[in-house]
Amino acid sequence: MARNGVSTPKFDLSHFSRHRSRIGHLKLIWREMGRLGLERHDLAPYQSEMLRDLADGLDEETLAEMHNYWEYNTEQLFRRKRDRWGPDGIPAKPRIDVVLEMTSKGNFKAEWFPRGWNRWGPALEDHIGSDFPVWRRYNNRGMGFDTRPSNELFFVRGTSHAVHHIEMARADRWFLALDPVLLAACHALTGELKERLQRHFDVRMVTDLFLEWRTIKIDTDSYFDEADELASWAIEDPETVEERKGCAELAAGAFGFSHEQLVDCWLAESEKPRCPDVTTSAFKSRIVKTLKAQGYSTTTRQLDRYLALIKKYEPERARDLMVTDVGKASGA
């Protein structure tokens, strides 16, 4: 390729950062294309489509339709209230689910549904409990079959190609250098969507976008000698990700004590006279103090985190402490 005397274009991405906004990522791409004398059609076809769709951003028509308050179950919202302990007259936010997915054709999209619904309808036989009792999803919002679904929040074509190149660690062609920037812009677009929706709705992410980064050293004359490098880009169930991270945290054992040491200390303290209830912070403070006296470095916050993790992901091990929990709580 030869264009304006440039035989092999080389993008300067030394200022690429995971913390940029969607527009910030796009500005970086546009600035580099202008510096190299490139047009959008000089990029790979999938990159050209991603660049166009990311510039379009969120689907404002769908977002506007979501604010048709006359279609809400207002009686239910006022009954539920915004804040359990707050004043009357402030309705709760309507509950919605947001689904991110990669389509069979490799396009990245987001759709919204009333809580518990999917594209085939509600989880129950009727609409009881929905904050949108008359809601419907239409595969085409206009007369033509090429129009988008009525509940689609954004649509970015060609994203799977960039994801594949990241997974394969490909960098053998000059234009592939833009793939991490485009994928980071997809992540920023998702964050932009959450920020818009959470102002007015109680949002649950059925699937979400998760990125992993690593820091690399770069040779540059600028003040910064490190840059962000995208390691992975994946759409996953947030609960699955949370469980995986929680189990990994337990396996790492970074709480300052082992489970056996905690059980021994827990039982010994609970049998002492005038022992506080084991469900109180006073008892946990005594546990931390005793562990520190035995040479184990930990904090009340670490203890709370450990107890929450084992009760959620390792209930068998939690029984050693929960038996004492039940006994003390019931006055046994």
mmCIF file of C-alpha atoms in Angstrom:
data_model
loop_
_atom_site.group_PDB
_atom_site.id
_atom_site.type_symbol
_atom_site.label_atom_id
_atom_site.label_comp_id
_atom_site.label_asym_id
_atom_site.label_seq_id
_atom_site.Cartn_x
_atom_site.Cartn_y
_atom_site.Cartn_z
ATOM 1 C CA MET A 1 0.000 0.000 0.000
ATOM 2 C CA ALA A 2 1.208 3.483 -0.807
ATOM 3 C CA ARG A 3 -0.713 6.642 0.079
ATOM 4 C CA ASN A 4 0.695 10.139 0.286
ATOM 5 C CA GLY A 5 4.198 8.738 0.405
ATOM 6 C CA VAL A 6 3.409 6.398 3.312
ATOM 7 C CA SER A 7 4.285 2.835 2.336
ATOM 8 C CA THR A 8 3.574 1.167 5.675
ATOM 9 C CA PRO A 9 1.422 3.278 8.009
ATOM 10 C CA LYS A 10 2.400 3.094 11.665
ATOM 11 C CA PHE A 11 -0.016 4.342 14.312
ATOM 12 C CA ASP A 12 1.391 6.159 17.329
ATOM 13 C CA LEU A 13 -0.652 4.740 20.218
ATOM 14 C CA SER A 14 1.681 5.793 23.017
ATOM 15 C CA HIS A 15 -1.173 7.883 24.466
ATOM 16 C CA PHE A 16 -3.663 5.008 24.392
ATOM 17 C CA SER A 17 -5.198 4.519 27.847
ATOM 18 C CA ARG A 18 -7.945 2.319 29.228
ATOM 19 C CA HIS A 19 -9.381 5.355 31.038
ATOM 20 C CA ARG A 20 -10.399 7.303 27.936
ATOM 21 C CA SER A 21 -14.055 7.866 27.056
ATOM 22 C CA ARG A 22 -15.624 6.527 23.876
ATOM 23 C CA ILE A 23 -15.094 9.859 22.151
ATOM 24 C CA GLY A 24 -11.549 9.998 23.516
ATOM 25 C CA HIS A 25 -10.727 6.645 21.906
ATOM 26 C CA LEU A 26 -12.289 7.713 18.623
ATOM 27 C CA LYS A 27 -10.395 11.028 18.655
ATOM 28 C CA LEU A 28 -7.151 9.101 19.046
ATOM 29 C CA ILE A 29 -7.992 7.021 15.964
ATOM 30 C CA TRP A 30 -9.150 10.003 13.906
ATOM 31 C CA ARG A 31 -6.055 12.012 14.827
ATOM 32 C CA GLU A 32 -3.734 9.194 13.774
ATOM 33 C CA MET A 33 -5.623 8.620 10.533
ATOM 34 C CA GLY A 34 -5.350 12.317 9.760
ATOM 35 C CA ARG A 35 -1.634 12.340 10.545
ATOM 36 C CA LEU A 36 -1.071 9.398 8.188
ATOM 37 C CA GLY A 37 -3.376 10.705 5.481
ATOM 38 C CA LEU A 38 -5.787 7.786 5.755
ATOM 39 C CA GLU A 39 -9.520 7.631 5.168
ATOM 40 C CA ARG A 40 -12.002 5.275 6.789
ATOM 41 C CA HIS A 41 -12.114 3.083 3.675
ATOM 42 C CA ASP A 42 -8.339 2.511 4.024
ATOM 43 C CA LEU A 43 -8.991 0.435 7.143
ATOM 44 C CA ALA A 44 -10.197 -3.160 7.186
ATOM 45 C CA PRO A 45 -13.949 -3.398 6.414
ATOM 46 C CA TYR A 46 -14.818 -4.538 9.955
ATOM 47 C CA GLN A 47 -12.842 -1.616 11.430
ATOM 48 C CA SER A 48 -14.631 0.840 9.174
ATOM 49 C CA GLU A 49 -17.988 -0.525 10.374
ATOM 50 C CA MET A 50 -16.931 -0.433 14.020
ATOM 51 C CA LEU A 51 -15.683 3.131 13.687
ATOM 52 C CA ARG A 52 -18.970 4.259 12.131
ATOM 53 C CA ASP A 53 -21.206 2.486 14.674
ATOM 54 C CA LEU A 54 -19.133 3.635 17.650
ATOM 55 C CA ALA A 55 -19.352 7.213 16.409
ATOM 56 C CA ASP A 56 -23.159 6.848 16.276
ATOM 57 C CA GLY A 57 -23.138 5.769 19.929
ATOM 58 C CA LEU A 58 -26.333 4.888 21.791
ATOM 59 C CA ASP A 59 -29.688 4.495 20.095
ATOM 60 C CA GLU A 60 -31.476 7.646 21.235
ATOM 61 C CA GLU A 61 -34.812 6.509 19.829
ATOM 62 C CA THR A 62 -34.844 3.442 22.076
ATOM 63 C CA LEU A 63 -33.707 5.456 25.088
ATOM 64 C CA ALA A 64 -36.493 7.974 24.499
ATOM 65 C CA GLU A 65 -39.140 5.231 24.256
ATOM 66 C CA MET A 66 -38.013 3.845 27.612
ATOM 67 C CA HIS A 67 -39.262 7.050 29.282
ATOM 68 C CA ASN A 68 -42.907 6.531 28.317
ATOM 69 C CA TYR A 69 -43.974 6.762 31.947
ATOM 70 C CA TRP A 70 -47.650 6.212 31.080
ATOM 71 C CA GLU A 71 -46.703 2.616 30.204
ATOM 72 C CA TYR A 72 -45.230 1.964 33.676
ATOM 73 C CA ASN A 73 -47.014 0.150 36.483
ATOM 74 C CA THR A 74 -47.105 3.362 38.483
ATOM 75 C CA GLU A 75 -49.178 1.941 41.344
ATOM 76 C CA GLN A 76 -46.539 -0.711 41.923
ATOM 77 C CA LEU A 77 -43.704 1.817 41.716
ATOM 78 C CA PHE A 78 -45.310 4.139 44.287
ATOM 79 C CA ARG A 79 -46.072 1.186 46.532
ATOM 80 C CA ARG A 80 -42.461 0.005 46.377
ATOM 81 C CA LYS A 81 -41.063 3.545 46.883
ATOM 82 C CA ARG A 82 -37.640 4.825 45.890
ATOM 83 C CA ASP A 83 -36.194 4.513 49.383
ATOM 84 C CA ARG A 84 -37.531 2.082 51.974
ATOM 85 C CA TRP A 85 -37.061 4.610 54.752
ATOM 86 C CA GLY A 86 -37.612 7.710 52.648
ATOM 87 C CA PRO A 87 -40.718 9.903 52.324
ATOM 88 C CA ASP A 88 -43.815 8.795 50.450
ATOM 89 C CA GLY A 89 -44.537 10.209 47.020
ATOM 90 C CA ILE A 90 -41.203 9.220 45.421
ATOM 91 C CA PRO A 91 -41.737 6.126 43.241
ATOM 92 C CA ALA A 92 -39.192 3.361 42.845
ATOM 93 C CA LYS A 93 -37.159 3.144 39.668
ATOM 94 C CA PRO A 94 -38.593 0.706 37.094
ATOM 95 C CA ARG A 95 -36.649 -2.553 37.087
ATOM 96 C CA ILE A 96 -34.986 -3.573 33.834
ATOM 97 C CA ASP A 97 -32.523 -6.166 32.574
ATOM 98 C CA VAL A 98 -29.783 -5.357 30.053
ATOM 99 C CA VAL A 99 -28.297 -8.081 27.876
ATOM 100 C CA LEU A 100 -24.999 -7.701 26.022
ATOM 101 C CA GLU A 101 -24.255 -10.287 23.371
ATOM 102 C CA MET A 102 -22.219 -11.122 20.321
ATOM 103 C CA THR A 103 -24.570 -12.091 17.517
ATOM 104 C CA SER A 104 -24.079 -15.073 15.221
ATOM 105 C CA LYS A 105 -22.705 -12.670 12.606
ATOM 106 C CA GLY A 106 -20.131 -11.239 15.006
ATOM 107 C CA ASN A 107 -21.854 -7.981 15.904
ATOM 108 C CA PHE A 108 -21.803 -6.535 19.437
ATOM 109 C CA LYS A 109 -25.208 -5.397 20.671
ATOM 110 C CA ALA A 110 -27.199 -4.463 23.776
ATOM 111 C CA GLU A 111 -30.905 -4.931 24.412
ATOM 112 C CA TRP A 112 -33.123 -4.105 27.381
ATOM 113 C CA PHE A 113 -36.092 -6.000 28.845
ATOM 114 C CA PRO A 114 -38.413 -5.592 31.800
ATOM 115 C CA ARG A 115 -36.930 -7.437 34.804
ATOM 116 C CA GLY A 116 -37.170 -11.201 34.260
ATOM 117 C CA TRP A 117 -38.105 -11.004 30.570
ATOM 118 C CA ASN A 118 -36.240 -12.072 27.454
ATOM 119 C CA ARG A 119 -36.974 -11.813 23.741
ATOM 120 C CA TRP A 120 -39.515 -14.633 24.005
ATOM 121 C CA GLY A 121 -41.528 -12.969 26.753
ATOM 122 C CA PRO A 122 -41.794 -13.026 30.560
ATOM 123 C CA ALA A 123 -40.498 -15.855 32.711
ATOM 124 C CA LEU A 124 -44.024 -16.322 34.129
ATOM 125 C CA GLU A 125 -47.224 -17.057 32.252
ATOM 126 C CA ASP A 126 -48.616 -13.592 32.979
ATOM 127 C CA HIS A 127 -47.247 -10.089 33.533
ATOM 128 C CA ILE A 128 -47.619 -9.989 37.320
ATOM 129 C CA GLY A 129 -44.713 -8.179 38.932
ATOM 130 C CA SER A 130 -43.514 -6.388 35.804
ATOM 131 C CA ASP A 131 -43.034 -2.632 35.946
ATOM 132 C CA PHE A 132 -43.957 -2.538 32.218
ATOM 133 C CA PRO A 133 -47.321 -4.358 31.981
ATOM 134 C CA VAL A 134 -47.983 -3.515 28.295
ATOM 135 C CA TRP A 135 -44.407 -3.821 27.007
ATOM 136 C CA ARG A 136 -43.736 -5.508 23.684
ATOM 137 C CA ARG A 137 -40.586 -6.219 21.716
ATOM 138 C CA TYR A 138 -40.650 -5.815 17.944
ATOM 139 C CA ASN A 139 -37.956 -7.345 15.751
ATOM 140 C CA ASN A 140 -38.282 -4.386 13.386
ATOM 141 C CA ARG A 141 -39.239 -0.941 14.638
ATOM 142 C CA GLY A 142 -40.065 0.333 11.145
ATOM 143 C CA MET A 143 -41.800 -0.945 8.035
ATOM 144 C CA GLY A 144 -38.645 -2.393 6.481
ATOM 145 C CA PHE A 145 -37.094 -5.709 7.484
ATOM 146 C CA ASP A 146 -33.684 -4.025 7.722
ATOM 147 C CA THR A 147 -34.720 -1.852 10.693
ATOM 148 C CA ARG A 148 -33.425 -2.650 14.163
ATOM 149 C CA PRO A 149 -35.357 -4.225 17.097
ATOM 150 C CA SER A 150 -37.426 -1.840 19.194
ATOM 151 C CA ASN A 151 -35.455 -2.497 22.404
ATOM 152 C CA GLU A 152 -31.922 -2.338 20.961
ATOM 153 C CA LEU A 153 -29.657 0.134 22.777
ATOM 154 C CA PHE A 154 -26.582 -0.039 20.523
ATOM 155 C CA PHE A 155 -25.235 -2.153 17.665
ATOM 156 C CA VAL A 156 -21.568 -2.362 16.649
ATOM 157 C CA ARG A 157 -20.860 -4.394 13.524
ATOM 158 C CA GLY A 158 -17.761 -6.509 12.978
ATOM 159 C CA THR A 159 -16.617 -6.611 16.612
ATOM 160 C CA SER A 160 -15.876 -10.350 16.647
ATOM 161 C CA HIS A 161 -13.012 -9.863 14.163
ATOM 162 C CA ALA A 162 -11.195 -7.498 16.534
ATOM 163 C CA VAL A 163 -11.834 -9.827 19.492
ATOM 164 C CA HIS A 164 -10.437 -12.761 17.531
ATOM 165 C CA HIS A 165 -7.265 -10.846 16.723
ATOM 166 C CA ILE A 166 -6.773 -10.025 20.418
ATOM 167 C CA GLU A 167 -7.309 -13.652 21.438
ATOM 168 C CA MET A 168 -4.840 -14.862 18.800
ATOM 169 C CA ALA A 169 -2.367 -12.077 19.705
ATOM 170 C CA ARG A 170 -2.142 -11.141 16.046
ATOM 171 C CA ALA A 171 -0.220 -8.027 15.056
ATOM 172 C CA ASP A 172 1.147 -9.015 11.663
ATOM 173 C CA ARG A 173 -0.696 -6.307 9.735
ATOM 174 C CA TRP A 174 -0.442 -2.568 10.279
ATOM 175 C CA PHE A 175 -4.174 -1.910 10.721
ATOM 176 C CA LEU A 176 -4.513 -4.476 13.546
ATOM 177 C CA ALA A 177 -2.921 -1.940 15.899
ATOM 178 C CA LEU A 178 -6.304 -0.175 16.055
ATOM 179 C CA ASP A 179 -8.232 -3.234 17.288
ATOM 180 C CA PRO A 180 -7.508 -2.672 21.025
ATOM 181 C CA VAL A 181 -8.588 0.975 20.725
ATOM 182 C CA LEU A 182 -11.847 0.002 19.023
ATOM 183 C CA LEU A 183 -12.555 -2.681 21.629
ATOM 184 C CA ALA A 184 -11.791 -0.238 24.446
ATOM 185 C CA ALA A 185 -14.270 2.154 22.821
ATOM 186 C CA CYS A 186 -16.880 -0.644 22.940
ATOM 187 C CA HIS A 187 -16.238 -0.955 26.673
ATOM 188 C CA ALA A 188 -16.541 2.803 27.118
ATOM 189 C CA LEU A 189 -19.818 2.727 25.171
ATOM 190 C CA THR A 190 -21.123 0.086 27.591
ATOM 191 C CA GLY A 191 -20.139 2.273 30.540
ATOM 192 C CA GLU A 192 -21.862 5.225 28.899
ATOM 193 C CA LEU A 193 -25.018 3.129 28.557
ATOM 194 C CA LYS A 194 -24.989 2.097 32.225
ATOM 195 C CA GLU A 195 -24.539 5.683 33.352
ATOM 196 C CA ARG A 196 -27.500 6.846 31.252
ATOM 197 C CA LEU A 197 -29.823 4.060 32.381
ATOM 198 C CA GLN A 198 -28.971 4.039 36.089
ATOM 199 C CA ARG A 199 -30.229 7.604 36.444
ATOM 200 C CA HIS A 200 -33.808 6.480 35.847
ATOM 201 C CA PHE A 201 -33.947 2.677 36.104
ATOM 202 C CA ASP A 202 -32.986 -0.113 38.479
ATOM 203 C CA VAL A 203 -30.568 -1.874 36.115
ATOM 204 C CA ARG A 204 -29.486 -5.510 36.306
ATOM 205 C CA MET A 205 -26.808 -6.640 33.861
ATOM 206 C CA VAL A 206 -27.724 -10.164 32.742
ATOM 207 C CA THR A 207 -24.470 -10.233 30.827
ATOM 208 C CA ASP A 208 -21.693 -7.664 31.007
ATOM 209 C CA LEU A 209 -18.417 -6.806 29.330
ATOM 210 C CA PHE A 210 -15.163 -7.642 31.133
ATOM 211 C CA LEU A 211 -11.706 -6.536 30.026
ATOM 212 C CA GLU A 212 -8.295 -7.527 31.344
ATOM 213 C CA TRP A 213 -5.294 -5.250 30.926
ATOM 214 C CA ARG A 214 -1.558 -5.444 31.381
ATOM 215 C CA THR A 215 0.987 -2.642 31.587
ATOM 216 C CA ILE A 216 3.892 -2.674 29.152
ATOM 217 C CA LYS A 217 7.079 -0.635 28.886
ATOM 218 C CA ILE A 218 7.430 1.556 25.822
ATOM 219 C CA ASP A 219 10.283 3.509 24.255
ATOM 220 C CA THR A 220 9.158 7.084 23.977
ATOM 221 C CA ASP A 221 10.453 10.596 24.582
ATOM 222 C CA SER A 222 7.355 11.540 26.553
ATOM 223 C CA TYR A 223 7.092 11.703 30.336
ATOM 224 C CA PHE A 224 5.258 8.378 30.471
ATOM 225 C CA ASP A 225 7.212 5.194 29.715
ATOM 226 C CA GLU A 226 4.329 2.740 30.272
ATOM 227 C CA ALA A 227 1.224 1.973 28.251
ATOM 228 C CA ASP A 228 -1.919 -0.113 28.588
ATOM 229 C CA GLU A 229 -2.223 -3.304 26.567
ATOM 230 C CA LEU A 230 -5.530 -5.117 26.174
ATOM 231 C CA ALA A 231 -5.169 -8.762 27.231
ATOM 232 C CA SER A 232 -8.748 -10.055 26.952
ATOM 233 C CA TRP A 233 -12.256 -8.903 26.035
ATOM 234 C CA ALA A 234 -15.228 -11.090 26.953
ATOM 235 C CA ILE A 235 -18.990 -10.987 27.515
ATOM 236 C CA GLU A 236 -19.891 -12.988 30.612
ATOM 237 C CA ASP A 237 -22.494 -13.458 33.324
ATOM 238 C CA PRO A 238 -21.534 -11.046 36.159
ATOM 239 C CA GLU A 239 -22.489 -13.625 38.807
ATOM 240 C CA THR A 240 -20.193 -16.198 37.194
ATOM 241 C CA VAL A 241 -17.335 -13.694 37.121
ATOM 242 C CA GLU A 242 -17.974 -12.738 40.743
ATOM 243 C CA GLU A 243 -17.951 -16.400 41.811
ATOM 244 C CA ARG A 244 -14.739 -17.091 39.900
ATOM 245 C CA LYS A 245 -13.003 -14.115 41.503
ATOM 246 C CA GLY A 246 -14.328 -15.003 44.958
ATOM 247 C CA CYS A 247 -13.124 -18.602 44.714
ATOM 248 C CA ALA A 248 -9.747 -17.409 43.455
ATOM 249 C CA GLU A 249 -9.516 -15.029 46.405
ATOM 250 C CA LEU A 250 -10.247 -17.877 48.814
ATOM 251 C CA ALA A 251 -7.670 -20.104 47.126
ATOM 252 C CA ALA A 252 -5.032 -17.378 47.362
ATOM 253 C CA GLY A 253 -5.451 -17.224 51.146
ATOM 254 C CA ALA A 254 -4.601 -13.521 51.427
ATOM 255 C CA PHE A 255 -6.579 -12.910 54.634
ATOM 256 C CA GLY A 256 -3.739 -13.327 57.131
ATOM 257 C CA PHE A 257 -5.030 -16.610 58.624
ATOM 258 C CA SER A 258 -6.042 -20.104 57.587
ATOM 259 C CA HIS A 259 -9.524 -21.536 57.954
ATOM 260 C CA GLU A 260 -8.393 -23.928 60.681
ATOM 261 C CA GLN A 261 -6.778 -21.100 62.663
ATOM 262 C CA LEU A 262 -9.964 -19.046 62.409
ATOM 263 C CA VAL A 263 -12.169 -21.939 63.563
ATOM 264 C CA ASP A 264 -9.958 -22.628 66.575
ATOM 265 C CA CYS A 265 -9.942 -18.960 67.548
ATOM 266 C CA TRP A 266 -13.676 -18.606 66.901
ATOM 267 C CA LEU A 267 -14.624 -21.563 69.112
ATOM 268 C CA ALA A 268 -12.229 -20.553 71.885
ATOM 269 C CA GLU A 269 -13.538 -16.984 72.023
ATOM 270 C CA SER A 270 -17.200 -18.001 71.828
ATOM 271 C CA GLU A 271 -16.818 -20.255 74.896
ATOM 272 C CA LYS A 272 -15.407 -17.510 77.087
ATOM 273 C CA PRO A 273 -17.699 -15.943 79.720
ATOM 274 C CA ARG A 274 -19.414 -12.670 78.806
ATOM 275 C CA CYS A 275 -18.658 -13.263 75.179
ATOM 276 C CA PRO A 276 -20.463 -10.850 72.838
ATOM 277 C CA ASP A 277 -22.929 -12.285 70.347
ATOM 278 C CA VAL A 278 -20.976 -13.764 67.462
ATOM 279 C CA THR A 279 -23.018 -11.764 64.965
ATOM 280 C CA THR A 280 -21.806 -8.444 66.373
ATOM 281 C CA SER A 281 -18.803 -6.384 65.383
ATOM 282 C CA ALA A 282 -17.569 -6.575 68.991
ATOM 283 C CA PHE A 283 -17.065 -10.342 68.680
ATOM 284 C CA LYS A 284 -15.295 -9.978 65.334
ATOM 285 C CA SER A 285 -13.010 -7.358 66.840
ATOM 286 C CA ARG A 286 -12.085 -9.833 69.563
ATOM 287 C CA ILE A 287 -11.312 -12.461 66.922
ATOM 288 C CA VAL A 288 -9.034 -10.069 65.047
ATOM 289 C CA LYS A 289 -7.310 -9.000 68.255
ATOM 290 C CA THR A 290 -6.713 -12.621 69.290
ATOM 291 C CA LEU A 291 -5.371 -13.570 65.851
ATOM 292 C CA LYS A 292 -2.971 -10.631 65.929
ATOM 293 C CA ALA A 293 -1.790 -11.689 69.387
ATOM 294 C CA GLN A 294 -1.005 -15.095 67.895
ATOM 295 C CA GLY A 295 1.083 -13.474 65.183
ATOM 296 C CA TYR A 296 -1.441 -13.433 62.330
ATOM 297 C CA SER A 297 -1.829 -10.120 60.525
ATOM 298 C CA THR A 298 -5.444 -9.392 59.611
ATOM 299 C CA THR A 299 -8.181 -6.762 59.929
ATOM 300 C CA THR A 300 -11.904 -6.737 60.657
ATOM 301 C CA ARG A 301 -12.510 -5.899 57.015
ATOM 302 C CA GLN A 302 -10.544 -8.966 55.883
ATOM 303 C CA LEU A 303 -12.446 -11.137 58.348
ATOM 304 C CA ASP A 304 -15.804 -9.864 57.075
ATOM 305 C CA ARG A 305 -14.713 -10.501 53.511
ATOM 306 C CA TYR A 306 -13.606 -14.041 54.321
ATOM 307 C CA LEU A 307 -16.852 -14.865 56.139
ATOM 308 C CA ALA A 308 -18.939 -13.517 53.264
ATOM 309 C CA LEU A 309 -16.995 -15.552 50.698
ATOM 310 C CA ILE A 310 -17.108 -18.906 52.488
ATOM 311 C CA LYS A 311 -20.811 -18.542 53.303
ATOM 312 C CA LYS A 312 -21.527 -17.885 49.625
ATOM 313 C CA TYR A 313 -19.130 -20.225 47.844
ATOM 314 C CA GLU A 314 -17.988 -22.816 50.408
ATOM 315 C CA PRO A 315 -20.978 -23.490 52.680
ATOM 316 C CA GLU A 316 -19.451 -26.782 53.851
ATOM 317 C CA ARG A 317 -16.519 -24.976 55.438
ATOM 318 C CA ALA A 318 -18.793 -22.194 56.679
ATOM 319 C CA ARG A 319 -20.721 -24.672 58.822
ATOM 320 C CA ASP A 320 -17.804 -24.781 61.254
ATOM 321 C CA LEU A 321 -18.550 -21.158 62.093
ATOM 322 C CA MET A 322 -22.261 -21.031 61.348
ATOM 323 C CA VAL A 323 -23.024 -23.762 63.908
ATOM 324 C CA THR A 324 -21.557 -21.500 66.551
ATOM 325 C CA ASP A 325 -23.397 -18.605 64.882
ATOM 326 C CA VAL A 326 -26.748 -20.355 65.246
ATOM 327 C CA GLY A 327 -26.091 -21.511 68.763
ATOM 328 C CA LYS A 328 -25.194 -18.057 70.030
ATOM 329 C CA ALA A 329 -27.956 -16.318 68.103
ATOM 330 C CA SER A 330 -30.617 -18.689 69.467
ATOM 331 C CA GLY A 331 -29.304 -18.473 73.031
ATOM 332 C CA ALA A 332 -28.275 -22.138 73.084
#
